[in-house]
Amino acid sequence: MESEQNRITRLFDIKYPIIQAGMIWHSGWRLASAVSNCGGLGLIGAGSMYPDILRENIQKCKAATDKPFGVNVPMLYPNIEEIIQIILEEGVKIVFTSAGNPKTYTETLQKEGIKVAHVVSSTKFAIKCEDAGVDAVVAEGFEAGGHNGRDETTTFCLIPNVKQHISKPLIAAGGIALGSQIKAAMILGADGVQIGSRFAATHEASAHENWKKKITELNEGDTHLTLKELAPVRMVKNKFFNELENIYQSGRDAEALAASLGRARAKKGMFEGDLEDGELEIGQVSALINDILPVETVFANLLNEFEEVKMPKF
């Protein structure tokens, strides 16, 4: 992949239009700084961090890289105002928001010179992002791991549709782990990509080694989108997943679902390595991930694969 400037690399002052998703329990300062040092944009995942832990990660990331990095902020999490204040105090220059109204903090952040991108799962919300004045839009197909959209629109369908309706720089997410998939997303109209699952299975990711190994063993059909009554999430089918399905069968009780999730299940699964009773969030593209690698190797592979793809002729 040539490092010629495009709208995403210019916006974030990075070499390549590759962004590492701010995944809960995976995206600490080690992962973010490693991606930034390779020429992409690393994101610290604030969703799984108490405010003081977020501040520590930002400070360590600043010490580990002189390249741009950002923070991902899911707006449905508690302590949101304190998190925003820490971002401002620490001088973070890039923020990716998700799971909320893009109008809530965009203007506040931009007044401090911060670039703001917002994650959406539909063209309707992409248009709202543009109206809210964000600097870039991340359009995420339902192949993606973690919290997701209710419409179940795939990345392949979502990106060209969003492209027709907005003028802001567009970042594709969901189902991207190979250089060929990066090229496909850009052909469809994306200016760059956001990658989660592939970076989850790296040495620098903060997730438990049991979980990283499990990612490399997953096959097609091993993940499923569930919890539409609360906040849709794609996860691995395990004992915990089956518990949720049993609750569904007994009447889809939203309160019972919320009570089951309220046991720090995501931390138990992805950070502590409990592969049966923990919540394991990962994308469908995990079926293409067969090894745990250093970020530098992942990046080199993505760039090489991108260059090796030749357009077929009719």
mmCIF file of C-alpha atoms in Angstrom:
data_model
loop_
_atom_site.group_PDB
_atom_site.id
_atom_site.type_symbol
_atom_site.label_atom_id
_atom_site.label_comp_id
_atom_site.label_asym_id
_atom_site.label_seq_id
_atom_site.Cartn_x
_atom_site.Cartn_y
_atom_site.Cartn_z
ATOM 1 C CA MET A 1 0.000 0.000 0.000
ATOM 2 C CA GLU A 2 1.495 3.284 -1.056
ATOM 3 C CA SER A 3 1.680 5.944 1.628
ATOM 4 C CA GLU A 4 0.316 8.710 -0.594
ATOM 5 C CA GLN A 5 -1.945 11.031 1.353
ATOM 6 C CA ASN A 6 -5.682 10.481 1.197
ATOM 7 C CA ARG A 7 -8.507 12.050 3.190
ATOM 8 C CA ILE A 8 -7.991 9.821 6.234
ATOM 9 C CA THR A 9 -4.214 10.022 6.383
ATOM 10 C CA ARG A 10 -4.398 13.814 6.016
ATOM 11 C CA LEU A 11 -7.108 14.131 8.648
ATOM 12 C CA PHE A 12 -5.241 12.152 11.302
ATOM 13 C CA ASP A 13 -1.679 12.834 10.093
ATOM 14 C CA ILE A 14 -0.858 9.130 9.711
ATOM 15 C CA LYS A 15 1.014 7.174 7.045
ATOM 16 C CA TYR A 16 -1.576 4.514 6.218
ATOM 17 C CA PRO A 17 -5.405 4.722 6.404
ATOM 18 C CA ILE A 18 -5.570 1.792 8.836
ATOM 19 C CA ILE A 19 -7.203 2.333 12.231
ATOM 20 C CA GLN A 20 -7.116 -0.142 15.103
ATOM 21 C CA ALA A 21 -10.499 -0.365 16.793
ATOM 22 C CA GLY A 22 -10.755 0.690 20.432
ATOM 23 C CA MET A 23 -11.934 -2.698 21.703
ATOM 24 C CA ILE A 24 -12.849 -3.234 25.342
ATOM 25 C CA TRP A 25 -10.329 -5.401 27.250
ATOM 26 C CA HIS A 26 -7.971 -5.467 24.238
ATOM 27 C CA SER A 27 -6.965 -1.927 23.365
ATOM 28 C CA GLY A 28 -4.593 -0.610 25.980
ATOM 29 C CA TRP A 29 -1.589 1.624 25.445
ATOM 30 C CA ARG A 30 0.664 -1.205 24.214
ATOM 31 C CA LEU A 31 -1.613 -2.077 21.303
ATOM 32 C CA ALA A 32 -2.440 1.521 20.429
ATOM 33 C CA SER A 33 1.177 2.694 20.462
ATOM 34 C CA ALA A 34 2.340 -0.328 18.438
ATOM 35 C CA VAL A 35 -0.213 0.369 15.692
ATOM 36 C CA SER A 36 0.636 4.078 15.646
ATOM 37 C CA ASN A 37 4.354 3.306 15.450
ATOM 38 C CA CYS A 38 3.642 1.181 12.345
ATOM 39 C CA GLY A 39 2.004 4.133 10.596
ATOM 40 C CA GLY A 40 -1.639 3.475 11.408
ATOM 41 C CA LEU A 41 -3.864 5.033 14.036
ATOM 42 C CA GLY A 42 -3.994 3.255 17.380
ATOM 43 C CA LEU A 43 -7.013 3.756 19.632
ATOM 44 C CA ILE A 44 -7.193 3.224 23.381
ATOM 45 C CA GLY A 45 -10.492 1.578 24.311
ATOM 46 C CA ALA A 46 -11.980 3.662 27.129
ATOM 47 C CA GLY A 47 -15.060 1.436 27.427
ATOM 48 C CA SER A 48 -13.393 -1.049 29.767
ATOM 49 C CA MET A 49 -11.353 1.456 31.795
ATOM 50 C CA TYR A 50 -12.060 3.358 34.974
ATOM 51 C CA PRO A 51 -11.129 7.029 34.544
ATOM 52 C CA ASP A 52 -7.809 6.732 36.393
ATOM 53 C CA ILE A 53 -6.845 3.691 34.295
ATOM 54 C CA LEU A 54 -7.682 5.598 31.123
ATOM 55 C CA ARG A 55 -5.465 8.482 32.200
ATOM 56 C CA GLU A 56 -2.618 6.068 32.907
ATOM 57 C CA ASN A 57 -3.012 4.439 29.489
ATOM 58 C CA ILE A 58 -3.015 7.798 27.713
ATOM 59 C CA GLN A 59 0.136 8.888 29.519
ATOM 60 C CA LYS A 60 1.927 5.594 28.780
ATOM 61 C CA CYS A 61 0.876 5.760 25.137
ATOM 62 C CA LYS A 62 2.313 9.279 24.833
ATOM 63 C CA ALA A 63 5.586 7.949 26.233
ATOM 64 C CA ALA A 64 5.610 4.944 23.865
ATOM 65 C CA THR A 65 4.969 6.774 20.574
ATOM 66 C CA ASP A 66 5.498 10.195 19.069
ATOM 67 C CA LYS A 67 2.880 9.373 16.427
ATOM 68 C CA PRO A 68 -0.830 10.295 16.541
ATOM 69 C CA PHE A 69 -3.158 8.063 18.559
ATOM 70 C CA GLY A 70 -6.693 8.430 19.835
ATOM 71 C CA VAL A 71 -9.281 7.240 22.346
ATOM 72 C CA ASN A 72 -12.495 5.361 21.595
ATOM 73 C CA VAL A 73 -15.379 6.477 23.824
ATOM 74 C CA PRO A 74 -18.612 4.422 23.926
ATOM 75 C CA MET A 75 -21.097 7.015 25.149
ATOM 76 C CA LEU A 76 -23.414 4.482 26.785
ATOM 77 C CA TYR A 77 -20.848 3.771 29.525
ATOM 78 C CA PRO A 78 -20.889 5.464 32.946
ATOM 79 C CA ASN A 79 -18.366 8.165 33.933
ATOM 80 C CA ILE A 80 -18.630 9.620 30.427
ATOM 81 C CA GLU A 81 -18.202 13.230 31.543
ATOM 82 C CA GLU A 82 -15.147 12.351 33.610
ATOM 83 C CA ILE A 83 -13.692 10.447 30.650
ATOM 84 C CA ILE A 84 -14.172 13.440 28.348
ATOM 85 C CA GLN A 85 -12.510 15.699 30.917
ATOM 86 C CA ILE A 86 -9.476 13.408 31.139
ATOM 87 C CA ILE A 87 -9.186 13.403 27.342
ATOM 88 C CA LEU A 88 -9.167 17.192 27.355
ATOM 89 C CA GLU A 89 -6.696 17.438 30.239
ATOM 90 C CA GLU A 90 -4.273 14.944 28.649
ATOM 91 C CA GLY A 91 -4.284 16.687 25.286
ATOM 92 C CA VAL A 92 -5.595 13.772 23.211
ATOM 93 C CA LYS A 93 -6.051 14.988 19.626
ATOM 94 C CA ILE A 94 -8.316 12.264 18.182
ATOM 95 C CA VAL A 95 -11.528 10.782 19.601
ATOM 96 C CA PHE A 96 -13.770 8.088 18.146
ATOM 97 C CA THR A 97 -17.247 8.082 19.703
ATOM 98 C CA SER A 98 -19.866 5.365 19.453
ATOM 99 C CA ALA A 99 -23.133 4.092 20.940
ATOM 100 C CA GLY A 100 -24.784 7.472 21.326
ATOM 101 C CA ASN A 101 -25.736 10.773 19.739
ATOM 102 C CA PRO A 102 -22.784 12.291 17.819
ATOM 103 C CA LYS A 103 -24.002 15.782 18.710
ATOM 104 C CA THR A 104 -23.413 15.224 22.421
ATOM 105 C CA TYR A 105 -19.670 15.918 22.559
ATOM 106 C CA THR A 106 -18.517 16.674 19.008
ATOM 107 C CA GLU A 107 -18.597 20.450 19.350
ATOM 108 C CA THR A 108 -17.015 20.359 22.818
ATOM 109 C CA LEU A 109 -14.126 18.266 21.559
ATOM 110 C CA GLN A 110 -13.633 20.164 18.311
ATOM 111 C CA LYS A 111 -13.403 23.472 20.181
ATOM 112 C CA GLU A 112 -10.242 22.034 21.757
ATOM 113 C CA GLY A 113 -8.786 21.116 18.367
ATOM 114 C CA ILE A 114 -9.734 17.435 18.610
ATOM 115 C CA LYS A 115 -10.682 15.460 15.497
ATOM 116 C CA VAL A 116 -13.889 13.481 16.020
ATOM 117 C CA ALA A 117 -15.083 10.351 14.237
ATOM 118 C CA HIS A 118 -18.327 8.578 15.091
ATOM 119 C CA VAL A 119 -19.230 4.912 14.569
ATOM 120 C CA VAL A 120 -22.582 4.030 12.963
ATOM 121 C CA SER A 121 -24.285 0.946 11.551
ATOM 122 C CA SER A 122 -26.654 2.558 9.055
ATOM 123 C CA THR A 123 -26.826 5.229 6.376
ATOM 124 C CA LYS A 124 -29.516 7.058 8.374
ATOM 125 C CA PHE A 125 -27.153 7.557 11.299
ATOM 126 C CA ALA A 126 -24.240 8.374 8.983
ATOM 127 C CA ILE A 127 -26.278 11.318 7.686
ATOM 128 C CA LYS A 128 -26.933 12.404 11.283
ATOM 129 C CA CYS A 129 -23.185 12.283 11.912
ATOM 130 C CA GLU A 130 -22.561 14.609 8.993
ATOM 131 C CA ASP A 131 -25.246 16.959 10.279
ATOM 132 C CA ALA A 132 -23.559 16.878 13.695
ATOM 133 C CA GLY A 133 -20.314 18.083 12.101
ATOM 134 C CA VAL A 134 -18.046 15.119 12.820
ATOM 135 C CA ASP A 135 -14.729 14.998 10.988
ATOM 136 C CA ALA A 136 -15.157 11.394 9.785
ATOM 137 C CA VAL A 137 -17.716 8.596 9.835
ATOM 138 C CA VAL A 138 -17.018 4.943 10.642
ATOM 139 C CA ALA A 139 -19.608 2.721 8.970
ATOM 140 C CA GLU A 140 -19.589 -0.702 10.610
ATOM 141 C CA GLY A 141 -21.264 -3.765 9.124
ATOM 142 C CA PHE A 142 -22.888 -6.374 11.331
ATOM 143 C CA GLU A 143 -20.033 -8.818 10.696
ATOM 144 C CA ALA A 144 -18.159 -6.861 13.364
ATOM 145 C CA GLY A 145 -17.594 -8.136 16.879
ATOM 146 C CA GLY A 146 -18.923 -6.459 19.987
ATOM 147 C CA HIS A 147 -21.858 -4.057 20.039
ATOM 148 C CA ASN A 148 -23.572 -3.781 16.718
ATOM 149 C CA GLY A 149 -26.521 -2.430 14.757
ATOM 150 C CA ARG A 150 -30.017 -3.891 14.824
ATOM 151 C CA ASP A 151 -30.488 -3.807 11.052
ATOM 152 C CA GLU A 152 -27.906 -6.516 10.300
ATOM 153 C CA THR A 153 -26.561 -4.666 7.266
ATOM 154 C CA THR A 154 -23.312 -6.107 5.943
ATOM 155 C CA THR A 155 -20.229 -3.991 5.289
ATOM 156 C CA PHE A 156 -20.359 -4.836 1.585
ATOM 157 C CA CYS A 157 -23.827 -3.256 1.341
ATOM 158 C CA LEU A 158 -23.357 -0.485 3.913
ATOM 159 C CA ILE A 159 -20.235 1.246 2.568
ATOM 160 C CA PRO A 160 -21.406 2.099 -0.980
ATOM 161 C CA ASN A 161 -24.772 3.239 0.354
ATOM 162 C CA VAL A 162 -23.245 5.526 2.985
ATOM 163 C CA LYS A 163 -20.818 6.834 0.353
ATOM 164 C CA GLN A 164 -23.759 8.041 -1.751
ATOM 165 C CA HIS A 165 -25.215 10.048 1.118
ATOM 166 C CA ILE A 166 -22.339 11.776 2.913
ATOM 167 C CA SER A 167 -19.354 13.895 1.910
ATOM 168 C CA LYS A 168 -17.235 13.378 5.052
ATOM 169 C CA PRO A 169 -14.253 10.979 5.019
ATOM 170 C CA LEU A 170 -15.560 7.421 5.333
ATOM 171 C CA ILE A 171 -13.969 4.576 7.286
ATOM 172 C CA ALA A 172 -15.156 0.998 6.725
ATOM 173 C CA ALA A 173 -15.356 -1.448 9.627
ATOM 174 C CA GLY A 174 -16.598 -4.988 10.123
ATOM 175 C CA GLY A 175 -15.180 -8.123 8.513
ATOM 176 C CA ILE A 176 -11.742 -6.725 7.638
ATOM 177 C CA ALA A 177 -8.607 -8.676 8.536
ATOM 178 C CA LEU A 178 -6.767 -9.055 5.219
ATOM 179 C CA GLY A 179 -5.141 -6.610 2.846
ATOM 180 C CA SER A 180 -7.487 -7.798 0.108
ATOM 181 C CA GLN A 181 -10.450 -6.807 2.272
ATOM 182 C CA ILE A 182 -8.935 -3.356 2.781
ATOM 183 C CA LYS A 183 -8.693 -2.945 -0.980
ATOM 184 C CA ALA A 184 -12.291 -4.160 -1.429
ATOM 185 C CA ALA A 185 -13.553 -1.631 1.135
ATOM 186 C CA MET A 186 -11.707 1.206 -0.583
ATOM 187 C CA ILE A 187 -13.001 0.179 -4.003
ATOM 188 C CA LEU A 188 -16.516 0.351 -2.555
ATOM 189 C CA GLY A 189 -15.899 3.948 -1.498
ATOM 190 C CA ALA A 190 -14.148 3.906 1.886
ATOM 191 C CA ASP A 191 -11.225 6.267 2.468
ATOM 192 C CA GLY A 192 -9.782 3.981 5.135
ATOM 193 C CA VAL A 193 -10.574 1.002 7.354
ATOM 194 C CA GLN A 194 -10.976 0.209 11.030
ATOM 195 C CA ILE A 195 -9.781 -3.250 12.071
ATOM 196 C CA GLY A 196 -10.637 -4.941 15.365
ATOM 197 C CA SER A 197 -10.523 -8.735 15.423
ATOM 198 C CA ARG A 198 -7.152 -9.092 13.682
ATOM 199 C CA PHE A 199 -5.519 -6.754 16.201
ATOM 200 C CA ALA A 200 -7.239 -8.597 19.081
ATOM 201 C CA ALA A 201 -5.066 -11.635 18.311
ATOM 202 C CA THR A 202 -1.731 -9.857 18.735
ATOM 203 C CA HIS A 203 0.950 -10.027 21.397
ATOM 204 C CA GLU A 204 0.361 -6.385 22.312
ATOM 205 C CA ALA A 205 -3.392 -6.722 22.907
ATOM 206 C CA SER A 206 -4.271 -6.644 26.606
ATOM 207 C CA ALA A 207 -6.725 -9.562 26.407
ATOM 208 C CA HIS A 208 -6.025 -12.915 28.116
ATOM 209 C CA GLU A 209 -3.882 -15.449 26.265
ATOM 210 C CA ASN A 210 -6.633 -18.089 26.589
ATOM 211 C CA TRP A 211 -8.945 -15.816 24.640
ATOM 212 C CA LYS A 212 -6.368 -14.922 22.003
ATOM 213 C CA LYS A 213 -5.754 -18.623 21.384
ATOM 214 C CA LYS A 214 -9.498 -19.236 21.152
ATOM 215 C CA ILE A 215 -9.791 -16.540 18.467
ATOM 216 C CA THR A 216 -7.354 -18.488 16.259
ATOM 217 C CA GLU A 217 -9.473 -21.652 16.630
ATOM 218 C CA LEU A 218 -12.826 -20.166 15.602
ATOM 219 C CA ASN A 219 -14.570 -21.236 12.403
ATOM 220 C CA GLU A 220 -17.428 -19.868 10.322
ATOM 221 C CA GLY A 221 -20.635 -19.847 12.329
ATOM 222 C CA ASP A 222 -18.944 -19.774 15.735
ATOM 223 C CA THR A 223 -20.128 -16.205 16.437
ATOM 224 C CA HIS A 224 -23.666 -14.914 16.598
ATOM 225 C CA LEU A 225 -25.445 -11.557 16.910
ATOM 226 C CA THR A 226 -27.663 -11.562 19.976
ATOM 227 C CA LEU A 227 -29.191 -9.334 22.678
ATOM 228 C CA LYS A 228 -31.312 -7.262 20.304
ATOM 229 C CA GLU A 229 -33.632 -6.406 23.212
ATOM 230 C CA LEU A 230 -30.807 -4.526 24.933
ATOM 231 C CA ALA A 231 -27.813 -3.613 22.758
ATOM 232 C CA PRO A 232 -27.023 -6.054 19.933
ATOM 233 C CA VAL A 233 -23.665 -7.748 20.380
ATOM 234 C CA ARG A 234 -21.755 -10.368 18.383
ATOM 235 C CA MET A 235 -20.159 -13.028 20.557
ATOM 236 C CA VAL A 236 -18.828 -16.567 20.524
ATOM 237 C CA LYS A 237 -21.285 -19.370 21.168
ATOM 238 C CA ASN A 238 -20.273 -20.789 24.572
ATOM 239 C CA LYS A 239 -21.911 -21.675 27.909
ATOM 240 C CA PHE A 240 -22.703 -18.028 28.629
ATOM 241 C CA PHE A 241 -24.202 -17.571 25.166
ATOM 242 C CA ASN A 242 -26.408 -20.622 25.741
ATOM 243 C CA GLU A 243 -27.603 -19.130 29.043
ATOM 244 C CA LEU A 244 -28.766 -16.064 27.137
ATOM 245 C CA GLU A 245 -30.535 -18.240 24.585
ATOM 246 C CA ASN A 246 -32.348 -20.065 27.380
ATOM 247 C CA ILE A 247 -33.561 -16.731 28.735
ATOM 248 C CA TYR A 248 -34.830 -15.939 25.232
ATOM 249 C CA GLN A 249 -36.779 -19.179 25.126
ATOM 250 C CA SER A 250 -38.404 -18.397 28.475
ATOM 251 C CA GLY A 251 -39.915 -15.178 27.183
ATOM 252 C CA ARG A 252 -37.095 -12.840 26.108
ATOM 253 C CA ASP A 253 -37.142 -11.109 29.497
ATOM 254 C CA ALA A 254 -35.048 -7.943 29.115
ATOM 255 C CA GLU A 255 -34.579 -7.651 32.884
ATOM 256 C CA ALA A 256 -33.268 -11.207 33.112
ATOM 257 C CA LEU A 257 -30.904 -10.533 30.223
ATOM 258 C CA ALA A 258 -29.605 -7.381 31.897
ATOM 259 C CA ALA A 259 -29.101 -9.244 35.197
ATOM 260 C CA SER A 260 -27.098 -11.963 33.459
ATOM 261 C CA LEU A 261 -24.877 -9.399 31.747
ATOM 262 C CA GLY A 262 -24.380 -7.468 34.967
ATOM 263 C CA ARG A 263 -21.795 -9.913 36.257
ATOM 264 C CA ALA A 264 -18.822 -8.368 34.520
ATOM 265 C CA ARG A 265 -19.070 -11.153 31.978
ATOM 266 C CA ALA A 266 -17.022 -9.393 29.307
ATOM 267 C CA LYS A 267 -14.118 -8.887 31.702
ATOM 268 C CA LYS A 268 -14.421 -12.495 32.890
ATOM 269 C CA GLY A 269 -14.198 -13.789 29.344
ATOM 270 C CA MET A 270 -11.827 -11.573 27.379
ATOM 271 C CA PHE A 271 -9.584 -10.205 30.143
ATOM 272 C CA GLU A 272 -9.578 -13.054 32.672
ATOM 273 C CA GLY A 273 -9.743 -15.882 30.127
ATOM 274 C CA ASP A 274 -12.872 -17.748 31.261
ATOM 275 C CA LEU A 275 -13.967 -19.210 27.933
ATOM 276 C CA GLU A 276 -17.186 -20.798 29.223
ATOM 277 C CA ASP A 277 -18.784 -18.363 31.671
ATOM 278 C CA GLY A 278 -17.389 -15.191 30.115
ATOM 279 C CA GLU A 279 -18.711 -13.006 27.296
ATOM 280 C CA LEU A 280 -16.439 -13.387 24.247
ATOM 281 C CA GLU A 281 -16.872 -10.609 21.677
ATOM 282 C CA ILE A 282 -15.286 -11.067 18.247
ATOM 283 C CA GLY A 283 -16.209 -10.600 14.585
ATOM 284 C CA GLN A 284 -17.087 -13.143 11.916
ATOM 285 C CA VAL A 285 -13.696 -12.517 10.323
ATOM 286 C CA SER A 286 -12.119 -14.425 13.216
ATOM 287 C CA ALA A 287 -12.531 -17.508 11.013
ATOM 288 C CA LEU A 288 -9.660 -16.088 8.906
ATOM 289 C CA ILE A 289 -7.339 -15.475 11.877
ATOM 290 C CA ASN A 290 -5.084 -18.454 12.499
ATOM 291 C CA ASP A 291 -2.232 -17.100 14.609
ATOM 292 C CA ILE A 292 -1.263 -14.664 17.337
ATOM 293 C CA LEU A 293 1.259 -12.226 15.889
ATOM 294 C CA PRO A 294 3.155 -9.072 16.790
ATOM 295 C CA VAL A 295 1.442 -5.916 15.550
ATOM 296 C CA GLU A 296 4.406 -5.190 13.306
ATOM 297 C CA THR A 297 3.913 -8.517 11.496
ATOM 298 C CA VAL A 298 0.160 -7.982 11.163
ATOM 299 C CA PHE A 299 0.798 -4.577 9.649
ATOM 300 C CA ALA A 300 3.408 -5.906 7.218
ATOM 301 C CA ASN A 301 1.020 -8.672 6.134
ATOM 302 C CA LEU A 302 -1.827 -6.212 5.542
ATOM 303 C CA LEU A 303 0.350 -3.975 3.389
ATOM 304 C CA ASN A 304 1.797 -6.887 1.382
ATOM 305 C CA GLU A 305 -1.623 -8.451 0.815
ATOM 306 C CA PHE A 306 -3.020 -5.107 -0.305
ATOM 307 C CA GLU A 307 -0.295 -4.737 -2.931
ATOM 308 C CA GLU A 308 -0.565 -8.330 -4.142
ATOM 309 C CA VAL A 309 -4.245 -8.058 -5.044
ATOM 310 C CA LYS A 310 -4.615 -7.590 -8.783
ATOM 311 C CA MET A 311 -7.891 -6.452 -10.259
ATOM 312 C CA PRO A 312 -9.398 -9.186 -12.461
ATOM 313 C CA LYS A 313 -10.531 -8.349 -15.966
ATOM 314 C CA PHE A 314 -13.939 -9.208 -17.403
#
